[in-house]
JSON list of C-alpha atoms in Angstrom, two decimals:
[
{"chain": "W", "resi": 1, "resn": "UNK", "atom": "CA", "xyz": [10.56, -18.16, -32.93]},
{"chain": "W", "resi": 2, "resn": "UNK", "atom": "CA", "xyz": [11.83, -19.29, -35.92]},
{"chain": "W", "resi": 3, "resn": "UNK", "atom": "CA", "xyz": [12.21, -22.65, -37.79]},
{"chain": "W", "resi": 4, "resn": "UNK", "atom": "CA", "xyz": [11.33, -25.30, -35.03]},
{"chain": "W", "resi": 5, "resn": "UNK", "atom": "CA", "xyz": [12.64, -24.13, -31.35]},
{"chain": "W", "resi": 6, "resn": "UNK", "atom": "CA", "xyz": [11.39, -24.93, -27.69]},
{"chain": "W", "resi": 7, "resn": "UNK", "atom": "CA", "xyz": [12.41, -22.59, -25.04]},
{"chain": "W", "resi": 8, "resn": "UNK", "atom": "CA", "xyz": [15.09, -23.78, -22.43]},
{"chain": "W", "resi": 9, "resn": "UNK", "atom": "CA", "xyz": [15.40, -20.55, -20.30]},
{"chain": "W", "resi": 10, "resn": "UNK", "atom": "CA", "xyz": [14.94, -16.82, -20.94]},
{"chain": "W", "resi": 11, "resn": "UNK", "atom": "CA", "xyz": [18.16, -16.83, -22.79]},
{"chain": "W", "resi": 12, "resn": "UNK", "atom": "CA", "xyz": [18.24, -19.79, -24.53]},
{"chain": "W", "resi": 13, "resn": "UNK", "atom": "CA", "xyz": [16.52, -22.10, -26.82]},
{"chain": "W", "resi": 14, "resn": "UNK", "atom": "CA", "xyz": [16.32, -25.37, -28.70]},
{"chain": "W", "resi": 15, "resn": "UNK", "atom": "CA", "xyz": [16.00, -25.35, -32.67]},
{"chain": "W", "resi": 16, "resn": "UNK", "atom": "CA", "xyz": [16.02, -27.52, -35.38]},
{"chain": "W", "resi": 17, "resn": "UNK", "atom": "CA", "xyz": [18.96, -26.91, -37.46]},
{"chain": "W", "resi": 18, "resn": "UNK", "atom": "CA", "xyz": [18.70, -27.18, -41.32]},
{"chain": "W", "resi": 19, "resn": "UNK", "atom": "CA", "xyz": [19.11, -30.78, -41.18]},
{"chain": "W", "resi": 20, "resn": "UNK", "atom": "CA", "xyz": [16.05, -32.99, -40.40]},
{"chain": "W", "resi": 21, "resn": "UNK", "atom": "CA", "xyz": [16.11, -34.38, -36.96]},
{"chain": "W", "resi": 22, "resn": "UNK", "atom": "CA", "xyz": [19.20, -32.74, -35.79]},
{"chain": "W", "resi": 23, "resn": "UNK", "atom": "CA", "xyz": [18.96, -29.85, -33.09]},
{"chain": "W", "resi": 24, "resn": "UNK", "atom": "CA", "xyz": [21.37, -27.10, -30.94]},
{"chain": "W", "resi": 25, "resn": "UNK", "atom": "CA", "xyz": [21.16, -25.34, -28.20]},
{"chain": "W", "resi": 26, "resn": "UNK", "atom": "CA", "xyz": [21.33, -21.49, -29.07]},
{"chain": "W", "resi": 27, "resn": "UNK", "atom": "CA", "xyz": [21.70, -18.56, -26.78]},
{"chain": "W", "resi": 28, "resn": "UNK", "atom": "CA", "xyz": [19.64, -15.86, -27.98]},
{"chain": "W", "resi": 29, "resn": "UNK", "atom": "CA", "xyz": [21.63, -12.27, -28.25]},
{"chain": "W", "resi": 30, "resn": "UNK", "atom": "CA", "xyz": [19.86, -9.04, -26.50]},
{"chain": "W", "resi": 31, "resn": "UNK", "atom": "CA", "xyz": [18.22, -7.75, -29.43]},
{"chain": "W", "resi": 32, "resn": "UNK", "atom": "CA", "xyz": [16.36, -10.95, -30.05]},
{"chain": "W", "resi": 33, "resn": "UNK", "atom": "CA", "xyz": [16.00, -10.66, -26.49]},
{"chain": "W", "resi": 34, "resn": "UNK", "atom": "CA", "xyz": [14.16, -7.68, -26.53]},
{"chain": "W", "resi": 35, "resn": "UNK", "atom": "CA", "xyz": [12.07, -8.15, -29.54]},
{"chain": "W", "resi": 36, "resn": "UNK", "atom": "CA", "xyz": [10.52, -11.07, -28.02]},
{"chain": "W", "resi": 37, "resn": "UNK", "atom": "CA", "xyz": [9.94, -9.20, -24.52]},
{"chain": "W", "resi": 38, "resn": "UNK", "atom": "CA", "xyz": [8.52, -5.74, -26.70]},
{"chain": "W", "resi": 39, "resn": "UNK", "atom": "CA", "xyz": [10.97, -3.66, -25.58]},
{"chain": "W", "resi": 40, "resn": "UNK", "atom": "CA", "xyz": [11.91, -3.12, -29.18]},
{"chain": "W", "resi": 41, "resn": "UNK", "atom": "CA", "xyz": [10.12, -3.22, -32.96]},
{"chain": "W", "resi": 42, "resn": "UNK", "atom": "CA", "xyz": [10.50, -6.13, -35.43]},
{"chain": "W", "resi": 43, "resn": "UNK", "atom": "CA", "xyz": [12.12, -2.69, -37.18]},
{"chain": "W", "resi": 44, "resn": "UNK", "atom": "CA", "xyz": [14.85, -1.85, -34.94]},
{"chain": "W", "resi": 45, "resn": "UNK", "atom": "CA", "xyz": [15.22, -5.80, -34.33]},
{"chain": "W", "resi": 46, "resn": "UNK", "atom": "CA", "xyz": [16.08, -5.93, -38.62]},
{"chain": "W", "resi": 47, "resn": "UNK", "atom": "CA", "xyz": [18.37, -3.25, -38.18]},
{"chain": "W", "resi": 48, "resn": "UNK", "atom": "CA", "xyz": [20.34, -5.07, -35.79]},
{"chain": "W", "resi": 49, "resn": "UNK", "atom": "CA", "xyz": [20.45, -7.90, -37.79]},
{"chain": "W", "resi": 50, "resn": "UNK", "atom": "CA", "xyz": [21.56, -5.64, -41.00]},
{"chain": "W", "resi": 51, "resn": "UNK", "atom": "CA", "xyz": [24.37, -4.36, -38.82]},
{"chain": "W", "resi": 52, "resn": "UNK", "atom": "CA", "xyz": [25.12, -7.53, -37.24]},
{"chain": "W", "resi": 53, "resn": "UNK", "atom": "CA", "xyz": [25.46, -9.16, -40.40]},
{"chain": "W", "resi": 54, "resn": "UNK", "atom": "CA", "xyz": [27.08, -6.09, -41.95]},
{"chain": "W", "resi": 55, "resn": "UNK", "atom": "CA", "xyz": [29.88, -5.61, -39.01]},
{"chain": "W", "resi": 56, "resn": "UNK", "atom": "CA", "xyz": [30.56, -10.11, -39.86]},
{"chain": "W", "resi": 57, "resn": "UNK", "atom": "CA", "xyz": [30.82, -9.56, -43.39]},
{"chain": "W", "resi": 58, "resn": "UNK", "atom": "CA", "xyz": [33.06, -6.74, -42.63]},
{"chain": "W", "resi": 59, "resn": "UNK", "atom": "CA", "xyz": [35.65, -9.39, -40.25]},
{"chain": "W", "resi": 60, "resn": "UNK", "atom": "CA", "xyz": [35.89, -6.07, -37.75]},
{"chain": "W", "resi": 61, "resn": "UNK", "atom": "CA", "xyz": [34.89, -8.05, -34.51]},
{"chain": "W", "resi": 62, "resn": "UNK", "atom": "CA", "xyz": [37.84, -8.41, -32.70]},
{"chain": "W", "resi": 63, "resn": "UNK", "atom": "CA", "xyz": [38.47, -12.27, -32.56]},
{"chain": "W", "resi": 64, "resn": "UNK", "atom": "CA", "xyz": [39.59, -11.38, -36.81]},
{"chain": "W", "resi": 65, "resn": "UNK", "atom": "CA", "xyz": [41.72, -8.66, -35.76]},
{"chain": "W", "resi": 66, "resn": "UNK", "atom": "CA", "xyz": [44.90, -10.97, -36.12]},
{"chain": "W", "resi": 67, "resn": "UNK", "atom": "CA", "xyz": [47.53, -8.94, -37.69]},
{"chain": "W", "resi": 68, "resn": "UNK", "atom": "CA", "xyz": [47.34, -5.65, -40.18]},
{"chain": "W", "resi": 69, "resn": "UNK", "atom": "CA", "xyz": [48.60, -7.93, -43.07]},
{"chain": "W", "resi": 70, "resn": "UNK", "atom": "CA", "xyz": [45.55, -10.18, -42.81]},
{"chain": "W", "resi": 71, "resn": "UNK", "atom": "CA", "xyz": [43.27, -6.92, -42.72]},
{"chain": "W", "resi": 72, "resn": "UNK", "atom": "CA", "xyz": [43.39, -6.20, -46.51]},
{"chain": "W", "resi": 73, "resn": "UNK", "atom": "CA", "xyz": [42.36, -9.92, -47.45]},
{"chain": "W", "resi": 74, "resn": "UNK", "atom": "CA", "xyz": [38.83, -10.67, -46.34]},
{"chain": "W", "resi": 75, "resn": "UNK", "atom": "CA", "xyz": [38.82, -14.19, -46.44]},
{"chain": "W", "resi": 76, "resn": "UNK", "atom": "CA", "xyz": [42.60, -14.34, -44.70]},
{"chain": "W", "resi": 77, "resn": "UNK", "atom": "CA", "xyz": [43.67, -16.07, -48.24]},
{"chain": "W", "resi": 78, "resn": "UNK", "atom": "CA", "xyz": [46.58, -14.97, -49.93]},
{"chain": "W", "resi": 79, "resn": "UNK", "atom": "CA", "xyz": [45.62, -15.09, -53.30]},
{"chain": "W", "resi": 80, "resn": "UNK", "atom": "CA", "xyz": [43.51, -12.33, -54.92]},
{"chain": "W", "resi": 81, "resn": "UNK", "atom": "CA", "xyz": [39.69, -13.14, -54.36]},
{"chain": "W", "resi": 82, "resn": "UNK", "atom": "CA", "xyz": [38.53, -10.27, -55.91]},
{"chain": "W", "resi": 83, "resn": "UNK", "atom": "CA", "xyz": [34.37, -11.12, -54.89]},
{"chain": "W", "resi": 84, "resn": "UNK", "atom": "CA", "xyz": [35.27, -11.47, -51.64]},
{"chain": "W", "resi": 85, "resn": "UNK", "atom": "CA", "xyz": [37.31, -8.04, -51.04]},
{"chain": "W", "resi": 86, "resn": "UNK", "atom": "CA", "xyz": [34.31, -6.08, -52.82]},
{"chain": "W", "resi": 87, "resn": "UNK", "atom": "CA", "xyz": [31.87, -7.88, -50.49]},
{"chain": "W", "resi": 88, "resn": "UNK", "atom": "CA", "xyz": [34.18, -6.85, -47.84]},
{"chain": "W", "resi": 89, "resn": "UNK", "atom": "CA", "xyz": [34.80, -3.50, -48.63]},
{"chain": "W", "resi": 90, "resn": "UNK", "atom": "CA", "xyz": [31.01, -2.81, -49.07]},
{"chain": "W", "resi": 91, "resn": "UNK", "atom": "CA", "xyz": [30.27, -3.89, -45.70]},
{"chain": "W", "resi": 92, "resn": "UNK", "atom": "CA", "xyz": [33.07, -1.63, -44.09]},
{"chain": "W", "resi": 93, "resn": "UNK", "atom": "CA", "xyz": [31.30, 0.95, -46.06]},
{"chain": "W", "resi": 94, "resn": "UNK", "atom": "CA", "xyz": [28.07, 0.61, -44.58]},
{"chain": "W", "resi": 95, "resn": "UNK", "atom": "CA", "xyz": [29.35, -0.10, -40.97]},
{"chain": "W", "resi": 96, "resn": "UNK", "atom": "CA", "xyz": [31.08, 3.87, -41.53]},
{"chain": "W", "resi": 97, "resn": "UNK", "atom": "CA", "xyz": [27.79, 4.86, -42.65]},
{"chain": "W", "resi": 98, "resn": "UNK", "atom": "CA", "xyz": [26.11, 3.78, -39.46]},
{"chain": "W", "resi": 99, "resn": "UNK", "atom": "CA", "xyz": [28.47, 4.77, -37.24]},
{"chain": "W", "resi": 100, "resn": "UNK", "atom": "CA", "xyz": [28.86, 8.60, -38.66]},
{"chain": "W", "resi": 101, "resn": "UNK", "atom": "CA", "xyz": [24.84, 8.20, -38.43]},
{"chain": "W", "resi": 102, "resn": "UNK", "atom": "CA", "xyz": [24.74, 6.80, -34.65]},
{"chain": "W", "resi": 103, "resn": "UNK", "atom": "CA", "xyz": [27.61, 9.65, -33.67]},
{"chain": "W", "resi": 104, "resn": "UNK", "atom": "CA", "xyz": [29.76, 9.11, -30.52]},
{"chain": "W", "resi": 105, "resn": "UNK", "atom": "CA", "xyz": [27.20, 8.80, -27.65]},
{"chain": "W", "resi": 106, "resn": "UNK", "atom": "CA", "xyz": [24.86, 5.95, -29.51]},
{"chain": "W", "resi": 107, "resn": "UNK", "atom": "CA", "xyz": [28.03, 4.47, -32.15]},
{"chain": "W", "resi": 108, "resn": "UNK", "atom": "CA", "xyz": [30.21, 3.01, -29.20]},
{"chain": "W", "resi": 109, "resn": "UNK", "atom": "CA", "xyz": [27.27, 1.08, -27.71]},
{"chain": "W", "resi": 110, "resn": "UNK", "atom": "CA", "xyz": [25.99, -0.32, -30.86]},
{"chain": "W", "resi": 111, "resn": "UNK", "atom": "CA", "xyz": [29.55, -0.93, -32.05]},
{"chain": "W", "resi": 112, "resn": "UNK", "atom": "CA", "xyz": [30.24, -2.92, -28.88]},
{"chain": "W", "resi": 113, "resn": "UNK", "atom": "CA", "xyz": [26.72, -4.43, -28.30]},
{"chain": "W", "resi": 114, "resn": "UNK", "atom": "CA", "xyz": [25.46, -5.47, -31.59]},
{"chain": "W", "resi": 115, "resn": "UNK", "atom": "CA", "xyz": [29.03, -5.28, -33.46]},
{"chain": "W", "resi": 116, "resn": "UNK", "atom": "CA", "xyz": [31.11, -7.62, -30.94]},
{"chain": "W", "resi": 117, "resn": "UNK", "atom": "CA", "xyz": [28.69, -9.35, -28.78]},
{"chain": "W", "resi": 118, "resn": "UNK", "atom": "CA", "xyz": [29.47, -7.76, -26.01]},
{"chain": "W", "resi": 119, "resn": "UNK", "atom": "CA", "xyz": [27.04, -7.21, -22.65]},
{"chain": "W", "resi": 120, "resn": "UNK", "atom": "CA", "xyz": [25.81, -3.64, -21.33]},
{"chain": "W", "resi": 121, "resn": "UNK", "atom": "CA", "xyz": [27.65, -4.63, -18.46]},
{"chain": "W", "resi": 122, "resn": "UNK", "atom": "CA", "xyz": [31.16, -5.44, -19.99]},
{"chain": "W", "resi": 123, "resn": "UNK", "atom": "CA", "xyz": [30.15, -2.42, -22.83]},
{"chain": "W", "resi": 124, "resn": "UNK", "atom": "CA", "xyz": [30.27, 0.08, -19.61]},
{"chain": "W", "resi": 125, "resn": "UNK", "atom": "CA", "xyz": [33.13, -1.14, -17.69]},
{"chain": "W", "resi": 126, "resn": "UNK", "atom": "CA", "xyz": [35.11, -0.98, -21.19]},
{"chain": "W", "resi": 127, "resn": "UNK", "atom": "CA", "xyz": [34.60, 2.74, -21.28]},
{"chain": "W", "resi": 128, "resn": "UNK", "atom": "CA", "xyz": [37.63, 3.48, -18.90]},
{"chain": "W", "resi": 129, "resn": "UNK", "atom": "CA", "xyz": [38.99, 6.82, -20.78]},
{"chain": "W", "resi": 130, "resn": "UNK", "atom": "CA", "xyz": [35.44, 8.13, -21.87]},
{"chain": "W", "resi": 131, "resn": "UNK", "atom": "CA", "xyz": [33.02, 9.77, -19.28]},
{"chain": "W", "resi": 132, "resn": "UNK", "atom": "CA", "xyz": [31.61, 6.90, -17.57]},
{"chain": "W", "resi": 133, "resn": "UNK", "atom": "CA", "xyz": [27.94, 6.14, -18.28]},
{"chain": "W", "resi": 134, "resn": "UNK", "atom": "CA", "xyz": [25.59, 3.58, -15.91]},
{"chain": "W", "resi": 135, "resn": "UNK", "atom": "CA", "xyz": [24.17, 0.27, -17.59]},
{"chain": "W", "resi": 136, "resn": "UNK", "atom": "CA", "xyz": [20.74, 2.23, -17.56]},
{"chain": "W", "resi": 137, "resn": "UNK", "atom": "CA", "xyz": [22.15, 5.09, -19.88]},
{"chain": "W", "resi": 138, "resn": "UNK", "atom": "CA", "xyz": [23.65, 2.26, -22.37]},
{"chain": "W", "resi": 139, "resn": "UNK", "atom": "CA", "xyz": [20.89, 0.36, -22.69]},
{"chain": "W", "resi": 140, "resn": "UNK", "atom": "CA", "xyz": [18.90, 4.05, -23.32]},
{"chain": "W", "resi": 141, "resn": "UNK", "atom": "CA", "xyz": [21.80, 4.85, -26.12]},
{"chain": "W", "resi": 142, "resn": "UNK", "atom": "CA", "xyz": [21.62, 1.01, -27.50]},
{"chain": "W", "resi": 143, "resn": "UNK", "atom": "CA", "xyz": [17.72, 1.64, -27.88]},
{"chain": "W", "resi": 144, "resn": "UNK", "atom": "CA", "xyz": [18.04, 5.13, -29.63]},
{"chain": "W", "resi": 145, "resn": "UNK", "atom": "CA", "xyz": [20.63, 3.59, -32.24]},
{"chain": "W", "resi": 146, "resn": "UNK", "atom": "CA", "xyz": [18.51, 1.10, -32.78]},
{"chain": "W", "resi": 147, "resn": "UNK", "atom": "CA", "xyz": [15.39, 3.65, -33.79]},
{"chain": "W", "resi": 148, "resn": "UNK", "atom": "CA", "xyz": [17.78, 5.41, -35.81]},
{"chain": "W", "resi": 149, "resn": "UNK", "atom": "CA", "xyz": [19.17, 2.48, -37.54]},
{"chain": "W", "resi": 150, "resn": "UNK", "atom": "CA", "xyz": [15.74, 1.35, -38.31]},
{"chain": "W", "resi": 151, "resn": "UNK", "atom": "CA", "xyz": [14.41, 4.77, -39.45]},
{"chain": "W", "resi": 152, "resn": "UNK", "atom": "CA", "xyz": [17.30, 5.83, -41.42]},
{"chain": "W", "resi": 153, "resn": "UNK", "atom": "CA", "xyz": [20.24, 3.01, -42.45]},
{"chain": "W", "resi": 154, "resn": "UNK", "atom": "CA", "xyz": [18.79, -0.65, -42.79]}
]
């Protein structure tokens, strides 16, 4: 655990924020999750974390998605910020990279899991037009990506 934190539940924690005395309640994502348990290395647990941060910088989770205009700006301003774009543009770059690396039966998964926050669960029943996999096979295809990620992106 980092910083200060006290568990709550299996999910969730107390920690210190960066100011003194003052504390939140966090929910921990599945990753984290499964670093802590073992199911996965403090590798493949960085990777996440590089793509995680990657796919943010990058404004591709869908909550940014606004309108097409807004896509070209980063930041959603609508003067030029030049630093921002670049910083922008690099992480689309290296969210491409990943997902040409992960292919399409580990790049979905990771895309929805790590990318958007989404749940196995809610990642399988989103696969309506695809061939329908089982929360067991996900979680399988999340764990390979992750060993790949680790091995050959972050």
């Amino acid at each position: 655990m980092t910083r200060q934190e006290h568990q709550l539940t299996s999910d969730t924690v107390i920690e210190q924020t960066m100011k003194a005395g003052v504390f939140r309640k966090r929910r921990l994502d599945l990753a984290e999750r499964w670093a802590r348990d073992g199911v996965i290395s403090e590798e493949m647990y960085l990777a996440s974390v590089a793509f995680t941060t990657a796919f943010e910088a990058a404004h591709l989770r869908e909550r940014y998605a606004i309108s097409p205009a807004m896509l070209d700006r980063v930041d959603g301003s609508r003067h030029d910020n030049g630093e921002a774009s670049a910083r922008g543009a690099d992480a689309q770059s290296r969210i491409r990279s990943a997902m040409t690396l992960l292919g399409s039966s580990m790049g979905p998964v990771v895309w929805d899991v790590l990318g958007s926050g989404l749940s196995l669960r809610k990642h399988v029943e989103r696969q309506a037009g695809a061939k329908r996999v089982t929360v067991h096979e996900a979680r399988g295809r999340l764990i390979a990506g992750l060993d790949l990620l680790a091995r050959s992106w972050a």
